């Protein structure tokens, strides 16, 4: 009996220990197993001196203690004063001694308000390490960065890190509804338990803030852009305030989505016309009410006149009128308006890809100072691959912020292993040529191209109340990588993958190398088995789960996959060249020329810009049909390779996460084949050609694939 109880207890403990691993994200703080590394750390870190006593500084101190204890087995002596050598001195510029301040003078001149310094210095001939910044939040960033050095087993000798975020607003967009469903959410329900707030503070809120702070995220939009006005009522604002109080010491500001018709819905006004004095006044009063509760409230994110959301156009006004009216309301309190450019009209059947540019570009220079226009990375909608959005670089007098989608609406939900920083990097590196060669999207976004003061990067969150936050253990890497790129849009995704793997799983090179490779490959894999060669938006309708290239009966033409691939007997692809919709003309002349010309258009974007015949010769000599089929097959093969690599990783990973990933990869393979088979059978009707050698034949018919229905696919309301 006793032994049975013991076994039970053991199982319970080992289960929860391993479940905790999933929950702990990239903050595992695994014990440092390399003894040389561990002794270097211990020798160089004998004491800790923490200066200041704000809540933020207390968080930083606690984090250091946890990190040291978990990674090195003990905490260096906590000292009140700097005595002896090899101390870690932690505190903001305001709290440093004159001597240290003057030692770091040049470094302080290099950093901005959120930047930090981690530096080995010598004080009265004694070696010390200082972590500092201009305020306590910056110190916290420094502490997390310092702990990352330990987590990734890098040396702490001769440290000299001076780093500042390159963008101001590094923000998650939660598409969370008040009923806790999450639009395009695949990791459970919303974290925000509105019913229990404000009195019940879930530990998750704190852990969420900590995780975000560890990667430099400094803002969160709590609510869906398809907005509900109720969030602006006192009943909910009280709850928002409670969350803001939790997030504040972690440097995270709260923002809300503003439903444009709120003055009517909750304010009893007859109109929401942005030029109506009563409406103007309503938003001013509402803003004052919010700031009274939350003095550091970030501002509003607005989706207006898009996909049925109300907006200024309902009153014969335009985006500038709407955005500026709200901007005036929050300006006295230092708030910003993030106005989305994701618009497309059902009345313009020509080319959806052109609409955001057509509507917004003429407004360049017309928005108020505290408005930033939020632009999706591509012109259609978060596809596995899209050429960069033509608005980037095309509005020199308007700050534009990037909107990436971290949640995998079009990339296999939380079931497929897809490392998104690779996608993000591709976009950020794209050269818009708008101000000559080297005018990359990253330079637009960080404000350096046109000297914009207000800058930002938003990511549509992939977080829910699943035990592991993101549904797929590897989807945590997308949250992590988003934060790292928001901090520094020039970071290489390989570095991000490596950091993440080391902090999340293991520092063993035999694990890192192959697993990093599959992460890096994974983005191309999903492109290959879903939408190779520039195909896009051929997912099944509504929920976007699985292939649906045949869908053609939706009320709005640009909702139909057939609108995007335009496959017929002559070929396939959307002609956006000069002889087609001329969408290419929205890019700078160099880029337009490149995309317009079949010879120079990158093959990865071929069918995005051109309708080409099934016999068109690709660069590798294959016909388009054969090349397309081989790409689909390649995608499937890549998933098999991911499985091979993962199976060999078993000894480096806890069994729970190992098995989760293994099962998920099994599903990913099944779905990759489903994509390949369904798309090839469908397109074959038009090409009339056999599959080339090397492409596996479907065991199902096209009718079978068409008959599949998923009434309860997640994330679809
Ligand atoms: O991609 C589409 C999604 C919608 C989303 C919209 C948007 C929030 O399918 O679910 O709505 O984009 O970005 O506004």
XYZ file of C-alpha atoms and ligand atoms in Angstrom:
731
model
C 0.000 0.000 0.000
C 2.683 2.462 1.040
C 4.734 1.670 -2.011
C 1.682 2.106 -4.222
C 1.096 5.476 -2.689
C 4.703 6.309 -3.274
C 4.458 5.380 -6.933
C 1.348 7.489 -7.254
C 3.031 10.456 -5.627
C 6.038 10.026 -7.831
C 3.879 9.933 -10.939
C 2.032 13.014 -9.809
C 5.210 14.951 -9.188
C 6.842 13.893 -12.425
C 3.683 14.683 -14.348
C 3.434 18.159 -12.926
C 7.163 18.776 -13.342
C 6.899 17.953 -16.987
C 3.652 19.857 -17.474
C 5.407 22.815 -15.924
C 8.067 22.610 -18.578
C 5.465 23.254 -21.235
C 4.166 26.161 -19.205
C 7.556 27.684 -18.490
C 8.141 28.663 -22.102
C 11.687 29.857 -22.827
C 12.256 30.624 -19.166
C 13.142 27.050 -18.191
C 16.357 28.048 -16.426
C 17.679 24.518 -16.834
C 20.550 23.574 -14.623
C 23.873 24.354 -16.332
C 25.311 20.919 -17.001
C 28.605 21.970 -18.556
C 30.850 22.116 -15.489
C 33.407 24.465 -17.008
C 30.660 26.920 -17.835
C 29.054 26.561 -14.412
C 32.301 27.237 -12.588
C 33.012 30.270 -14.750
C 29.635 31.671 -13.742
C 30.168 30.931 -10.074
C 33.613 32.510 -10.070
C 32.461 35.673 -11.753
C 29.240 36.064 -9.829
C 29.889 36.050 -6.130
C 27.464 38.656 -4.921
C 24.446 40.636 -6.032
C 23.824 44.280 -5.191
C 20.386 45.518 -6.138
C 19.785 49.262 -6.120
C 16.361 50.813 -5.875
C 13.160 49.423 -4.479
C 10.409 49.849 -7.035
C 8.117 46.935 -7.795
C 9.984 46.519 -11.062
C 13.329 46.277 -9.318
C 11.901 43.709 -6.932
C 10.751 41.686 -9.916
C 14.228 41.937 -11.412
C 15.803 40.767 -8.171
C 13.417 37.861 -7.831
C 14.099 36.865 -11.425
C 17.830 36.837 -10.808
C 17.409 34.709 -7.717
C 15.197 32.227 -9.538
C 17.593 32.114 -12.456
C 20.669 31.562 -10.332
C 19.039 28.992 -8.118
C 17.644 26.970 -11.017
C 20.658 27.216 -13.281
C 23.526 27.146 -10.811
C 21.988 25.590 -7.740
C 22.652 28.549 -5.477
C 22.125 32.285 -5.235
C 25.147 34.564 -4.904
C 25.235 36.487 -1.640
C 22.774 39.371 -1.643
C 24.677 42.450 -0.460
C 23.581 45.898 0.587
C 26.841 47.517 -0.510
C 29.487 46.752 -3.049
C 32.171 44.896 -1.177
C 34.880 42.759 -2.677
C 34.871 41.842 -6.323
C 32.791 39.869 -8.816
C 29.543 41.439 -7.811
C 26.581 41.865 -10.071
C 25.389 45.437 -9.599
C 21.834 45.972 -10.727
C 20.080 49.320 -10.807
C 19.008 52.238 -12.908
C 21.164 55.222 -13.747
C 19.391 57.204 -11.037
C 20.499 54.762 -8.374
C 24.097 54.217 -9.436
C 27.022 55.755 -7.611
C 28.743 58.706 -9.263
C 31.753 56.542 -9.919
C 29.818 53.886 -11.856
C 27.788 56.519 -13.649
C 30.898 58.205 -14.939
C 32.330 54.816 -15.902
C 29.234 54.214 -18.042
C 28.805 57.771 -19.294
C 29.457 57.020 -22.952
C 27.177 53.992 -22.870
C 24.305 55.928 -21.369
C 24.613 58.356 -24.239
C 24.099 55.507 -26.697
C 20.907 54.056 -25.266
C 17.329 55.257 -25.388
C 14.867 55.134 -22.526
C 14.305 51.405 -22.779
C 17.868 50.415 -23.619
C 20.200 48.638 -21.234
C 23.876 48.165 -20.488
C 25.475 44.940 -19.310
C 29.095 45.607 -18.699
C 32.173 44.259 -16.961
C 33.883 47.176 -15.271
C 36.657 47.709 -12.833
C 35.960 49.780 -9.702
C 38.963 50.588 -7.581
C 40.736 47.803 -9.402
C 38.013 45.325 -8.568
C 36.069 43.494 -11.278
C 32.319 43.972 -11.234
C 29.436 43.471 -13.639
C 26.808 46.188 -13.943
C 23.318 45.892 -15.371
C 21.764 49.294 -15.852
C 19.503 51.503 -17.927
C 17.803 54.854 -17.633
C 14.924 53.485 -15.588
C 13.890 50.334 -13.795
C 12.052 48.785 -16.739
C 15.226 49.060 -18.798
C 17.073 47.377 -15.934
C 14.542 44.549 -16.016
C 15.220 44.115 -19.750
C 18.918 43.999 -18.926
C 18.333 41.351 -16.286
C 16.408 39.135 -18.680
C 19.147 39.558 -21.241
C 21.759 38.700 -18.696
C 19.860 35.563 -17.726
C 19.678 34.655 -21.411
C 23.463 34.724 -21.480
C 23.471 32.096 -18.743
C 20.653 30.142 -20.340
C 22.489 29.920 -23.619
C 25.778 29.171 -21.832
C 27.638 32.168 -23.187
C 30.623 33.590 -21.377
C 30.196 36.298 -18.730
C 33.781 37.469 -18.996
C 34.380 40.924 -20.450
C 30.758 41.710 -21.026
C 29.994 44.785 -23.053
C 26.425 44.844 -24.241
C 24.758 48.141 -25.010
C 21.395 47.559 -26.572
C 18.223 49.544 -27.196
C 14.959 48.572 -28.816
C 14.665 49.949 -32.313
C 10.911 50.426 -32.198
C 8.716 52.215 -29.653
C 5.573 50.084 -29.671
C 6.241 46.345 -29.449
C 2.800 45.009 -29.026
C 0.625 41.927 -29.039
C -2.813 42.187 -30.606
C -5.174 39.779 -28.922
C -8.193 38.973 -31.032
C -9.963 38.002 -27.806
C -13.696 38.385 -27.432
C -15.511 39.208 -24.222
C -17.031 35.719 -24.147
C -13.442 34.398 -24.071
C -13.489 32.906 -27.550
C -10.474 33.975 -29.569
C -10.851 34.854 -33.226
C -8.254 32.776 -35.088
C -7.121 31.418 -31.748
C -5.945 27.814 -31.636
C -4.653 27.557 -28.089
C -7.850 27.442 -26.093
C -9.839 30.313 -24.706
C -8.802 33.836 -23.866
C -6.501 34.361 -20.911
C -8.684 37.211 -19.686
C -11.240 35.930 -17.280
C -13.604 38.890 -17.440
C -16.107 37.324 -15.149
C -13.661 36.981 -12.251
C -11.876 40.261 -12.855
C -11.156 42.663 -11.252
C -11.039 40.839 -7.913
C -9.429 37.612 -8.976
C -5.918 37.985 -10.358
C -5.000 34.797 -12.120
C -1.313 33.901 -11.717
C -1.341 33.593 -15.493
C -1.618 37.351 -15.901
C 1.616 37.745 -14.004
C 3.349 34.953 -15.872
C 2.148 36.431 -19.158
C 3.595 39.821 -18.263
C 6.858 38.249 -17.189
C 7.203 36.268 -20.408
C 6.533 39.375 -22.474
C 8.943 41.505 -20.502
C 11.623 38.878 -20.991
C 11.529 39.533 -24.743
C 10.893 43.257 -24.582
C 7.220 43.393 -25.494
C 5.830 46.591 -23.985
C 2.187 46.690 -25.015
C -0.881 44.547 -25.333
C -4.210 45.147 -27.002
C -6.548 43.080 -24.884
C -9.491 42.900 -27.242
C -10.407 41.825 -30.763
C -10.230 44.338 -33.613
C -13.694 43.102 -34.468
C -14.616 45.102 -31.464
C -17.300 45.091 -28.831
C -18.167 48.515 -27.422
C -18.911 47.062 -23.991
C -15.208 46.989 -23.165
C -15.461 50.784 -22.891
C -18.158 50.700 -20.223
C -17.250 51.247 -16.549
C -18.109 47.643 -15.763
C -15.309 46.435 -18.033
C -12.910 49.330 -17.592
C -12.625 48.362 -13.966
C -11.383 44.954 -15.101
C -9.027 46.446 -17.656
C -7.624 48.619 -14.909
C -6.888 45.545 -12.799
C -4.945 43.988 -15.658
C -3.089 47.235 -16.301
C -2.024 47.255 -12.652
C -0.607 43.756 -13.005
C 1.257 44.550 -16.222
C 2.641 47.982 -15.273
C 5.698 46.868 -13.264
C 6.657 44.684 -16.223
C 6.683 47.683 -18.528
C 3.581 46.622 -20.412
C 0.956 49.161 -21.373
C -2.616 48.208 -21.988
C -4.460 49.270 -25.155
C -8.016 48.569 -26.252
C -9.826 48.271 -29.542
C -12.313 51.057 -30.130
C -15.537 50.192 -31.869
C -16.270 53.176 -34.004
C -19.995 53.039 -33.331
C -19.506 52.953 -29.551
C -21.023 56.438 -29.069
C -24.289 55.027 -30.389
C -24.098 51.617 -28.773
C -23.081 52.589 -25.274
C -23.342 56.370 -25.354
C -26.951 56.730 -26.527
C -25.974 59.136 -29.300
C -27.762 59.084 -32.631
C -24.600 59.072 -34.667
C -20.908 58.192 -34.544
C -20.001 60.783 -37.184
C -16.456 61.876 -36.349
C -17.313 65.493 -37.203
C -20.309 65.642 -34.908
C -19.508 67.775 -31.814
C -21.340 65.424 -29.496
C -19.399 62.449 -30.839
C -16.117 64.303 -30.521
C -16.998 65.183 -26.981
C -18.084 61.641 -26.179
C -14.676 60.229 -27.135
C -12.908 62.973 -25.216
C -14.882 62.252 -22.089
C -14.453 58.517 -22.535
C -10.702 58.913 -22.935
C -10.488 61.070 -19.806
C -12.450 58.415 -17.926
C -10.036 55.700 -19.068
C -6.939 57.727 -18.227
C -8.292 58.509 -14.812
C -8.220 54.795 -14.102
C -5.160 53.948 -16.156
C -2.798 56.928 -16.376
C -0.425 55.091 -18.709
C -3.142 53.671 -20.977
C -1.563 53.175 -24.413
C -4.419 54.154 -26.691
C -6.737 52.557 -29.231
C -6.372 50.102 -32.067
C -9.080 50.544 -34.699
C -10.397 48.401 -37.513
C -12.768 50.658 -39.384
C -14.774 50.115 -42.541
C -13.320 46.707 -43.062
C -15.153 43.401 -43.158
C -18.336 44.949 -41.838
C -16.829 46.926 -38.974
C -18.303 50.417 -38.651
C -16.153 53.416 -39.462
C -16.096 57.023 -40.587
C -17.193 56.078 -44.102
C -20.620 55.203 -42.710
C -21.013 58.969 -42.285
C -19.425 60.085 -45.527
C -16.119 60.752 -43.781
C -12.785 59.124 -44.390
C -10.062 57.300 -42.464
C -8.207 60.533 -41.717
C -11.324 62.110 -40.189
C -11.902 59.069 -38.021
C -8.332 58.555 -36.886
C -7.677 62.214 -36.157
C -10.833 62.618 -34.128
C -9.744 59.755 -31.858
C -6.177 61.030 -31.848
C -7.369 64.361 -30.451
C -9.236 62.560 -27.701
C -6.191 60.692 -26.396
C -3.505 63.253 -27.223
C -3.773 65.222 -23.947
C -2.846 62.017 -22.127
C -0.063 60.898 -24.431
C -2.104 58.158 -26.084
C -1.754 56.861 -29.633
C -4.172 55.636 -32.267
C -3.159 52.581 -34.243
C -5.389 52.781 -37.304
C -5.437 49.642 -39.429
C -5.018 49.737 -43.185
C -6.553 46.300 -43.642
C -9.396 47.376 -45.897
C -10.914 45.999 -49.036
C -14.223 46.732 -50.557
C -16.698 44.362 -52.106
C -17.533 47.049 -54.622
C -14.099 46.900 -56.163
C -13.840 43.574 -57.933
C -10.619 44.476 -59.742
C -7.914 43.327 -57.321
C -8.131 43.107 -53.555
C -4.351 43.340 -53.325
C -4.502 46.938 -54.570
C -7.131 48.333 -52.287
C -5.321 49.237 -49.079
C -2.694 51.144 -51.018
C -5.295 52.841 -53.201
C -7.250 53.972 -50.180
C -4.448 54.944 -47.790
C -1.537 56.191 -49.847
C -3.290 59.442 -50.822
C -3.673 60.254 -47.109
C 0.075 60.472 -46.598
C 0.914 63.363 -44.278
C -2.703 63.951 -43.272
C -2.806 62.053 -40.004
C -2.191 63.658 -36.616
C 1.151 63.134 -34.881
C -0.097 60.459 -32.544
C -1.602 58.279 -35.272
C 0.284 55.310 -36.621
C -1.118 53.316 -39.518
C -0.930 49.580 -38.946
C -0.226 47.643 -42.127
C -0.242 43.871 -42.550
C 2.980 42.403 -43.876
C 1.420 41.601 -47.222
C -1.352 43.063 -49.334
C -3.822 40.205 -48.988
C -3.880 38.493 -45.634
C -1.158 36.713 -43.656
C -0.541 34.043 -46.266
C 2.294 31.502 -45.981
C 4.105 33.776 -48.400
C 3.260 37.232 -49.699
C 5.429 39.872 -51.278
C 5.793 42.815 -48.906
C 2.889 45.266 -48.669
C 3.268 48.108 -51.209
C 2.350 50.703 -48.581
C 5.713 50.196 -46.870
C 7.935 53.004 -47.991
C 5.154 54.665 -49.943
C 3.947 57.000 -47.182
C 7.043 58.976 -46.185
C 5.116 61.445 -44.044
C 3.141 58.889 -42.081
C 4.405 56.488 -39.439
C 3.519 52.934 -40.443
C 3.645 50.004 -38.098
C 3.995 46.392 -39.075
C 1.264 43.882 -38.332
C 2.408 40.280 -38.323
C 0.174 37.358 -37.477
C 1.714 35.077 -34.890
C -1.350 32.883 -34.685
C -1.333 30.477 -37.613
C -4.672 31.218 -39.258
C -3.392 30.260 -42.683
C -0.437 28.124 -41.659
C -1.855 25.007 -40.083
C -3.319 26.420 -36.865
C -1.473 25.267 -33.748
C -0.930 21.845 -35.254
C 1.857 22.584 -37.729
C 5.427 23.274 -36.756
C 6.194 26.483 -38.632
C 8.904 28.833 -37.417
C 7.525 32.246 -38.321
C 10.538 34.485 -37.638
C 11.831 33.199 -40.956
C 8.755 34.665 -42.646
C 8.990 37.882 -40.628
C 12.641 38.292 -41.549
C 11.934 37.816 -45.242
C 9.437 40.672 -45.111
C 11.600 42.980 -42.986
C 14.557 42.490 -45.304
C 12.572 43.229 -48.452
C 13.864 46.255 -50.262
C 11.085 48.695 -51.114
C 13.495 50.881 -53.133
C 11.241 53.801 -52.208
C 14.178 55.953 -51.223
C 16.794 54.266 -53.314
C 18.428 50.888 -52.881
C 18.465 49.605 -49.314
C 15.108 51.117 -48.324
C 14.109 47.970 -46.524
C 10.799 47.392 -44.804
C 12.730 47.201 -41.516
C 13.937 50.755 -42.052
C 10.401 51.936 -42.681
C 9.209 50.203 -39.554
C 11.993 51.399 -37.244
C 11.566 54.923 -38.572
C 15.109 55.368 -39.843
C 14.150 55.667 -43.518
C 11.963 58.730 -43.069
C 12.921 59.799 -39.539
C 9.539 58.948 -38.039
C 9.403 59.380 -34.292
C 6.540 56.999 -33.656
C 7.360 53.399 -34.582
C 6.008 49.960 -33.858
C 5.496 46.303 -34.602
C 2.327 44.411 -33.753
C 1.797 40.672 -33.682
C -1.596 38.978 -33.590
C -1.149 36.769 -30.552
C -1.163 32.975 -30.627
C -1.772 32.750 -26.910
C -4.657 31.093 -25.131
C -5.318 29.242 -21.910
C -3.827 25.959 -23.116
C -1.380 24.560 -20.604
C 1.498 25.412 -22.921
C 0.047 28.816 -23.899
C 0.293 28.386 -27.661
C -1.105 24.935 -28.464
C 2.099 23.681 -30.089
C 5.327 23.642 -28.087
C 7.119 25.100 -31.100
C 4.537 27.858 -31.512
C 6.087 29.350 -28.383
C 9.075 30.113 -30.588
C 6.861 32.339 -32.726
C 5.805 34.429 -29.748
C 9.416 34.571 -28.623
C 10.736 35.398 -32.079
C 8.127 38.064 -32.620
C 9.253 39.830 -29.462
C 12.910 39.611 -30.406
C 12.252 41.018 -33.881
C 10.047 43.784 -32.540
C 12.997 44.782 -30.378
C 15.433 44.471 -33.244
C 13.964 44.010 -36.737
C 17.423 43.208 -38.091
C 17.972 40.072 -36.007
C 18.647 36.908 -37.915
C 15.978 34.257 -37.494
C 18.636 31.566 -37.092
C 19.982 33.325 -34.049
C 16.480 33.574 -32.669
C 15.842 29.869 -33.266
C 19.054 28.956 -31.527
C 18.431 31.190 -28.513
C 14.969 29.798 -28.185
C 16.011 26.168 -28.455
C 18.747 26.617 -25.887
C 16.471 28.414 -23.433
C 13.532 26.089 -24.005
C 15.092 22.662 -24.389
C 18.798 22.023 -24.259
C 22.247 23.431 -24.936
C 23.483 20.162 -26.388
C 24.962 20.820 -29.821
C 23.735 17.449 -31.046
C 20.236 18.649 -30.371
C 20.571 22.271 -31.414
C 21.992 21.813 -34.881
C 19.492 19.442 -36.478
C 16.461 20.853 -34.684
C 17.411 24.392 -35.624
C 17.631 23.232 -39.211
C 14.117 21.880 -39.261
C 12.816 25.071 -37.683
C 14.482 27.148 -40.363
C 13.197 24.832 -43.119
C 9.701 24.632 -41.695
C 8.453 27.895 -43.198
C 9.399 26.838 -46.717
C 7.853 23.439 -46.063
C 4.449 24.915 -45.326
C 4.669 27.153 -48.387
C 5.490 24.094 -50.478
C 2.663 21.868 -49.326
C 0.047 24.646 -49.198
C 0.754 27.438 -51.656
C 3.940 27.002 -53.690
C 5.198 29.358 -56.396
C 3.150 32.353 -55.289
C -0.255 30.717 -54.913
C -2.339 32.218 -52.119
C -5.641 32.186 -50.285
C -6.741 28.753 -51.464
C -7.588 27.592 -47.947
C -11.060 26.249 -47.295
C -13.542 28.950 -46.626
C -14.388 30.679 -43.336
C -12.278 28.684 -40.941
C -9.329 28.459 -43.391
C -8.599 24.906 -42.265
C -7.213 22.727 -45.030
C -7.344 23.174 -48.797
C -10.341 24.579 -50.665
C -9.097 25.707 -54.093
C -12.471 24.743 -55.561
C -14.524 27.173 -53.441
C -16.257 29.640 -55.760
C -19.709 30.298 -54.402
C -19.154 32.922 -51.712
C -21.095 36.159 -51.870
C -18.026 38.357 -52.228
C -15.800 37.484 -55.178
C -12.580 38.174 -53.307
C -13.477 35.652 -50.642
C -13.294 32.798 -53.146
C -10.095 30.818 -53.653
C -10.876 30.619 -57.383
C -10.533 34.408 -57.488
C -6.920 34.060 -56.331
C -5.555 31.175 -58.375
C -7.579 31.672 -61.547
C -6.701 28.203 -62.811
C -8.070 27.385 -66.248
C -7.098 25.357 -69.293
C -4.513 27.977 -70.233
C -2.718 28.065 -66.944
C -2.784 29.383 -63.427
C -2.007 32.520 -61.396
C -3.245 36.063 -60.796
C -2.086 38.502 -63.445
C -1.047 41.580 -61.497
C 1.408 42.684 -64.164
C 0.943 45.800 -66.289
C -1.188 43.826 -68.693
C -3.251 42.510 -65.775
C -4.511 44.481 -62.795
C -1.261 46.451 -62.710
C -0.872 45.971 -58.962
C 2.864 45.988 -59.634
C 2.644 49.733 -60.257
C 2.054 50.303 -56.545
C 5.688 49.427 -55.891
C 8.705 51.639 -56.541
C 9.693 51.519 -60.243
C 12.652 49.148 -59.662
C 10.503 46.701 -57.748
C 7.557 47.079 -60.122
C 9.814 46.255 -63.035
C 11.222 43.233 -61.273
C 7.815 41.786 -60.457
C 6.273 42.759 -63.785
C 8.760 40.926 -65.919
C 8.262 37.163 -66.081
C 11.996 36.697 -66.466
C 12.925 38.597 -63.324
C 9.924 37.952 -61.104
C 11.189 35.704 -58.282
C 9.733 32.255 -58.812
C 8.541 32.148 -55.238
C 6.112 34.955 -56.193
C 5.404 33.825 -59.745
C 1.700 33.021 -59.495
C 1.103 36.018 -57.272
C 1.979 38.308 -60.169
C 1.457 36.274 -63.305
C -0.942 33.934 -64.997
C 1.278 31.441 -66.762
C 0.626 28.438 -68.941
C 0.903 24.903 -67.614
C 3.813 24.406 -70.011
C 5.696 27.521 -68.900
C 9.345 26.610 -68.324
C 10.642 27.198 -64.802
C 14.278 28.088 -64.133
C 15.090 24.460 -63.354
C 13.773 23.369 -66.748
C 10.583 21.795 -65.421
C 7.203 22.753 -66.827
C 5.052 24.757 -64.477
C 2.732 21.798 -63.928
C 5.557 19.439 -63.085
C 7.306 22.049 -60.978
C 4.151 22.779 -59.022
C 3.497 19.099 -58.366
C 7.106 18.567 -57.289
C 6.911 21.490 -54.879
C 3.830 19.984 -53.235
C 5.731 16.729 -52.918
C 8.792 18.503 -51.552
C 6.657 20.006 -48.804
C 5.507 16.557 -47.751
C 9.078 15.266 -47.844
C 10.215 18.138 -45.674
C 7.693 17.192 -43.013
C 8.996 13.619 -43.120
C 12.483 14.987 -42.564
C 11.199 17.007 -39.617
C 9.889 13.764 -38.160
C 13.213 11.986 -38.671
C 15.082 14.712 -36.898
C 12.608 14.943 -34.064
C 12.630 11.196 -33.448
C 16.364 11.408 -32.855
C 15.883 14.253 -30.383
C 14.151 12.066 -27.838
C 17.045 11.815 -25.428
C 17.433 15.572 -25.149
C 13.817 16.414 -24.399
C 11.397 15.577 -21.602
C 9.003 12.836 -22.616
C 5.903 14.970 -22.465
C 7.026 17.631 -24.880
C 8.761 15.033 -27.002
C 5.539 13.111 -27.438
C 3.439 16.184 -28.041
C 5.650 17.288 -30.888
C 5.816 13.780 -32.264
C 2.030 13.483 -32.397
C 1.688 16.944 -33.883
C 4.212 16.149 -36.600
C 2.207 13.048 -37.422
C -0.866 15.246 -37.956
C 1.192 17.742 -39.906
C 2.314 14.991 -42.271
C -1.259 13.812 -42.731
C -2.377 17.344 -43.481
C 0.547 18.100 -45.776
C -0.465 15.083 -47.857
C -4.072 16.226 -47.775
C -3.011 19.619 -49.127
C -0.849 18.090 -51.826
C -3.428 15.589 -52.965
C -6.446 17.873 -52.880
C -4.697 20.718 -54.703
C -3.051 18.563 -57.330
C -6.239 16.629 -58.096
C -8.098 19.899 -58.397
C -5.550 21.690 -60.584
C -5.087 18.566 -62.695
C -8.616 19.064 -64.025
C -7.306 22.158 -65.776
C -3.787 21.106 -66.680
C -4.973 17.736 -67.973
C -1.517 16.354 -67.292
C -0.138 13.357 -65.452
C 1.804 13.738 -62.225
C 5.558 13.758 -62.818
C 7.768 10.979 -61.512
C 8.479 11.337 -57.799
C 5.070 12.705 -56.860
C 2.976 10.292 -54.829
C -0.543 9.638 -56.066
C -3.560 10.412 -53.966
C -5.430 7.480 -52.488
C -8.606 9.570 -52.405
C -10.703 11.279 -55.041
C -11.210 14.992 -55.489
C -14.883 14.478 -54.615
C -13.839 13.045 -51.293
C -11.704 16.077 -50.448
C -14.465 18.428 -51.515
C -16.937 16.635 -49.301
C -14.960 17.264 -46.117
C -16.674 19.715 -43.795
C -15.470 21.154 -40.506
C -18.384 22.875 -38.828
C -16.542 23.327 -35.541
C -13.088 24.243 -36.737
C -11.540 26.418 -34.037
C -11.065 30.156 -34.194
C -13.994 30.847 -36.446
C -16.475 32.398 -34.061
O -7.554 37.490 -41.927
C -8.727 38.049 -41.593
C -9.292 37.112 -40.598
C -10.313 37.772 -39.722
C -9.688 39.018 -39.133
C -9.249 39.946 -40.251
C -8.550 41.184 -39.742
C -10.093 40.001 -36.995
O -9.841 36.008 -41.271
O -10.699 36.858 -38.739
O -10.571 39.669 -38.259
O -8.345 39.284 -41.072
O -7.334 41.171 -39.714
O -9.212 42.136 -39.401
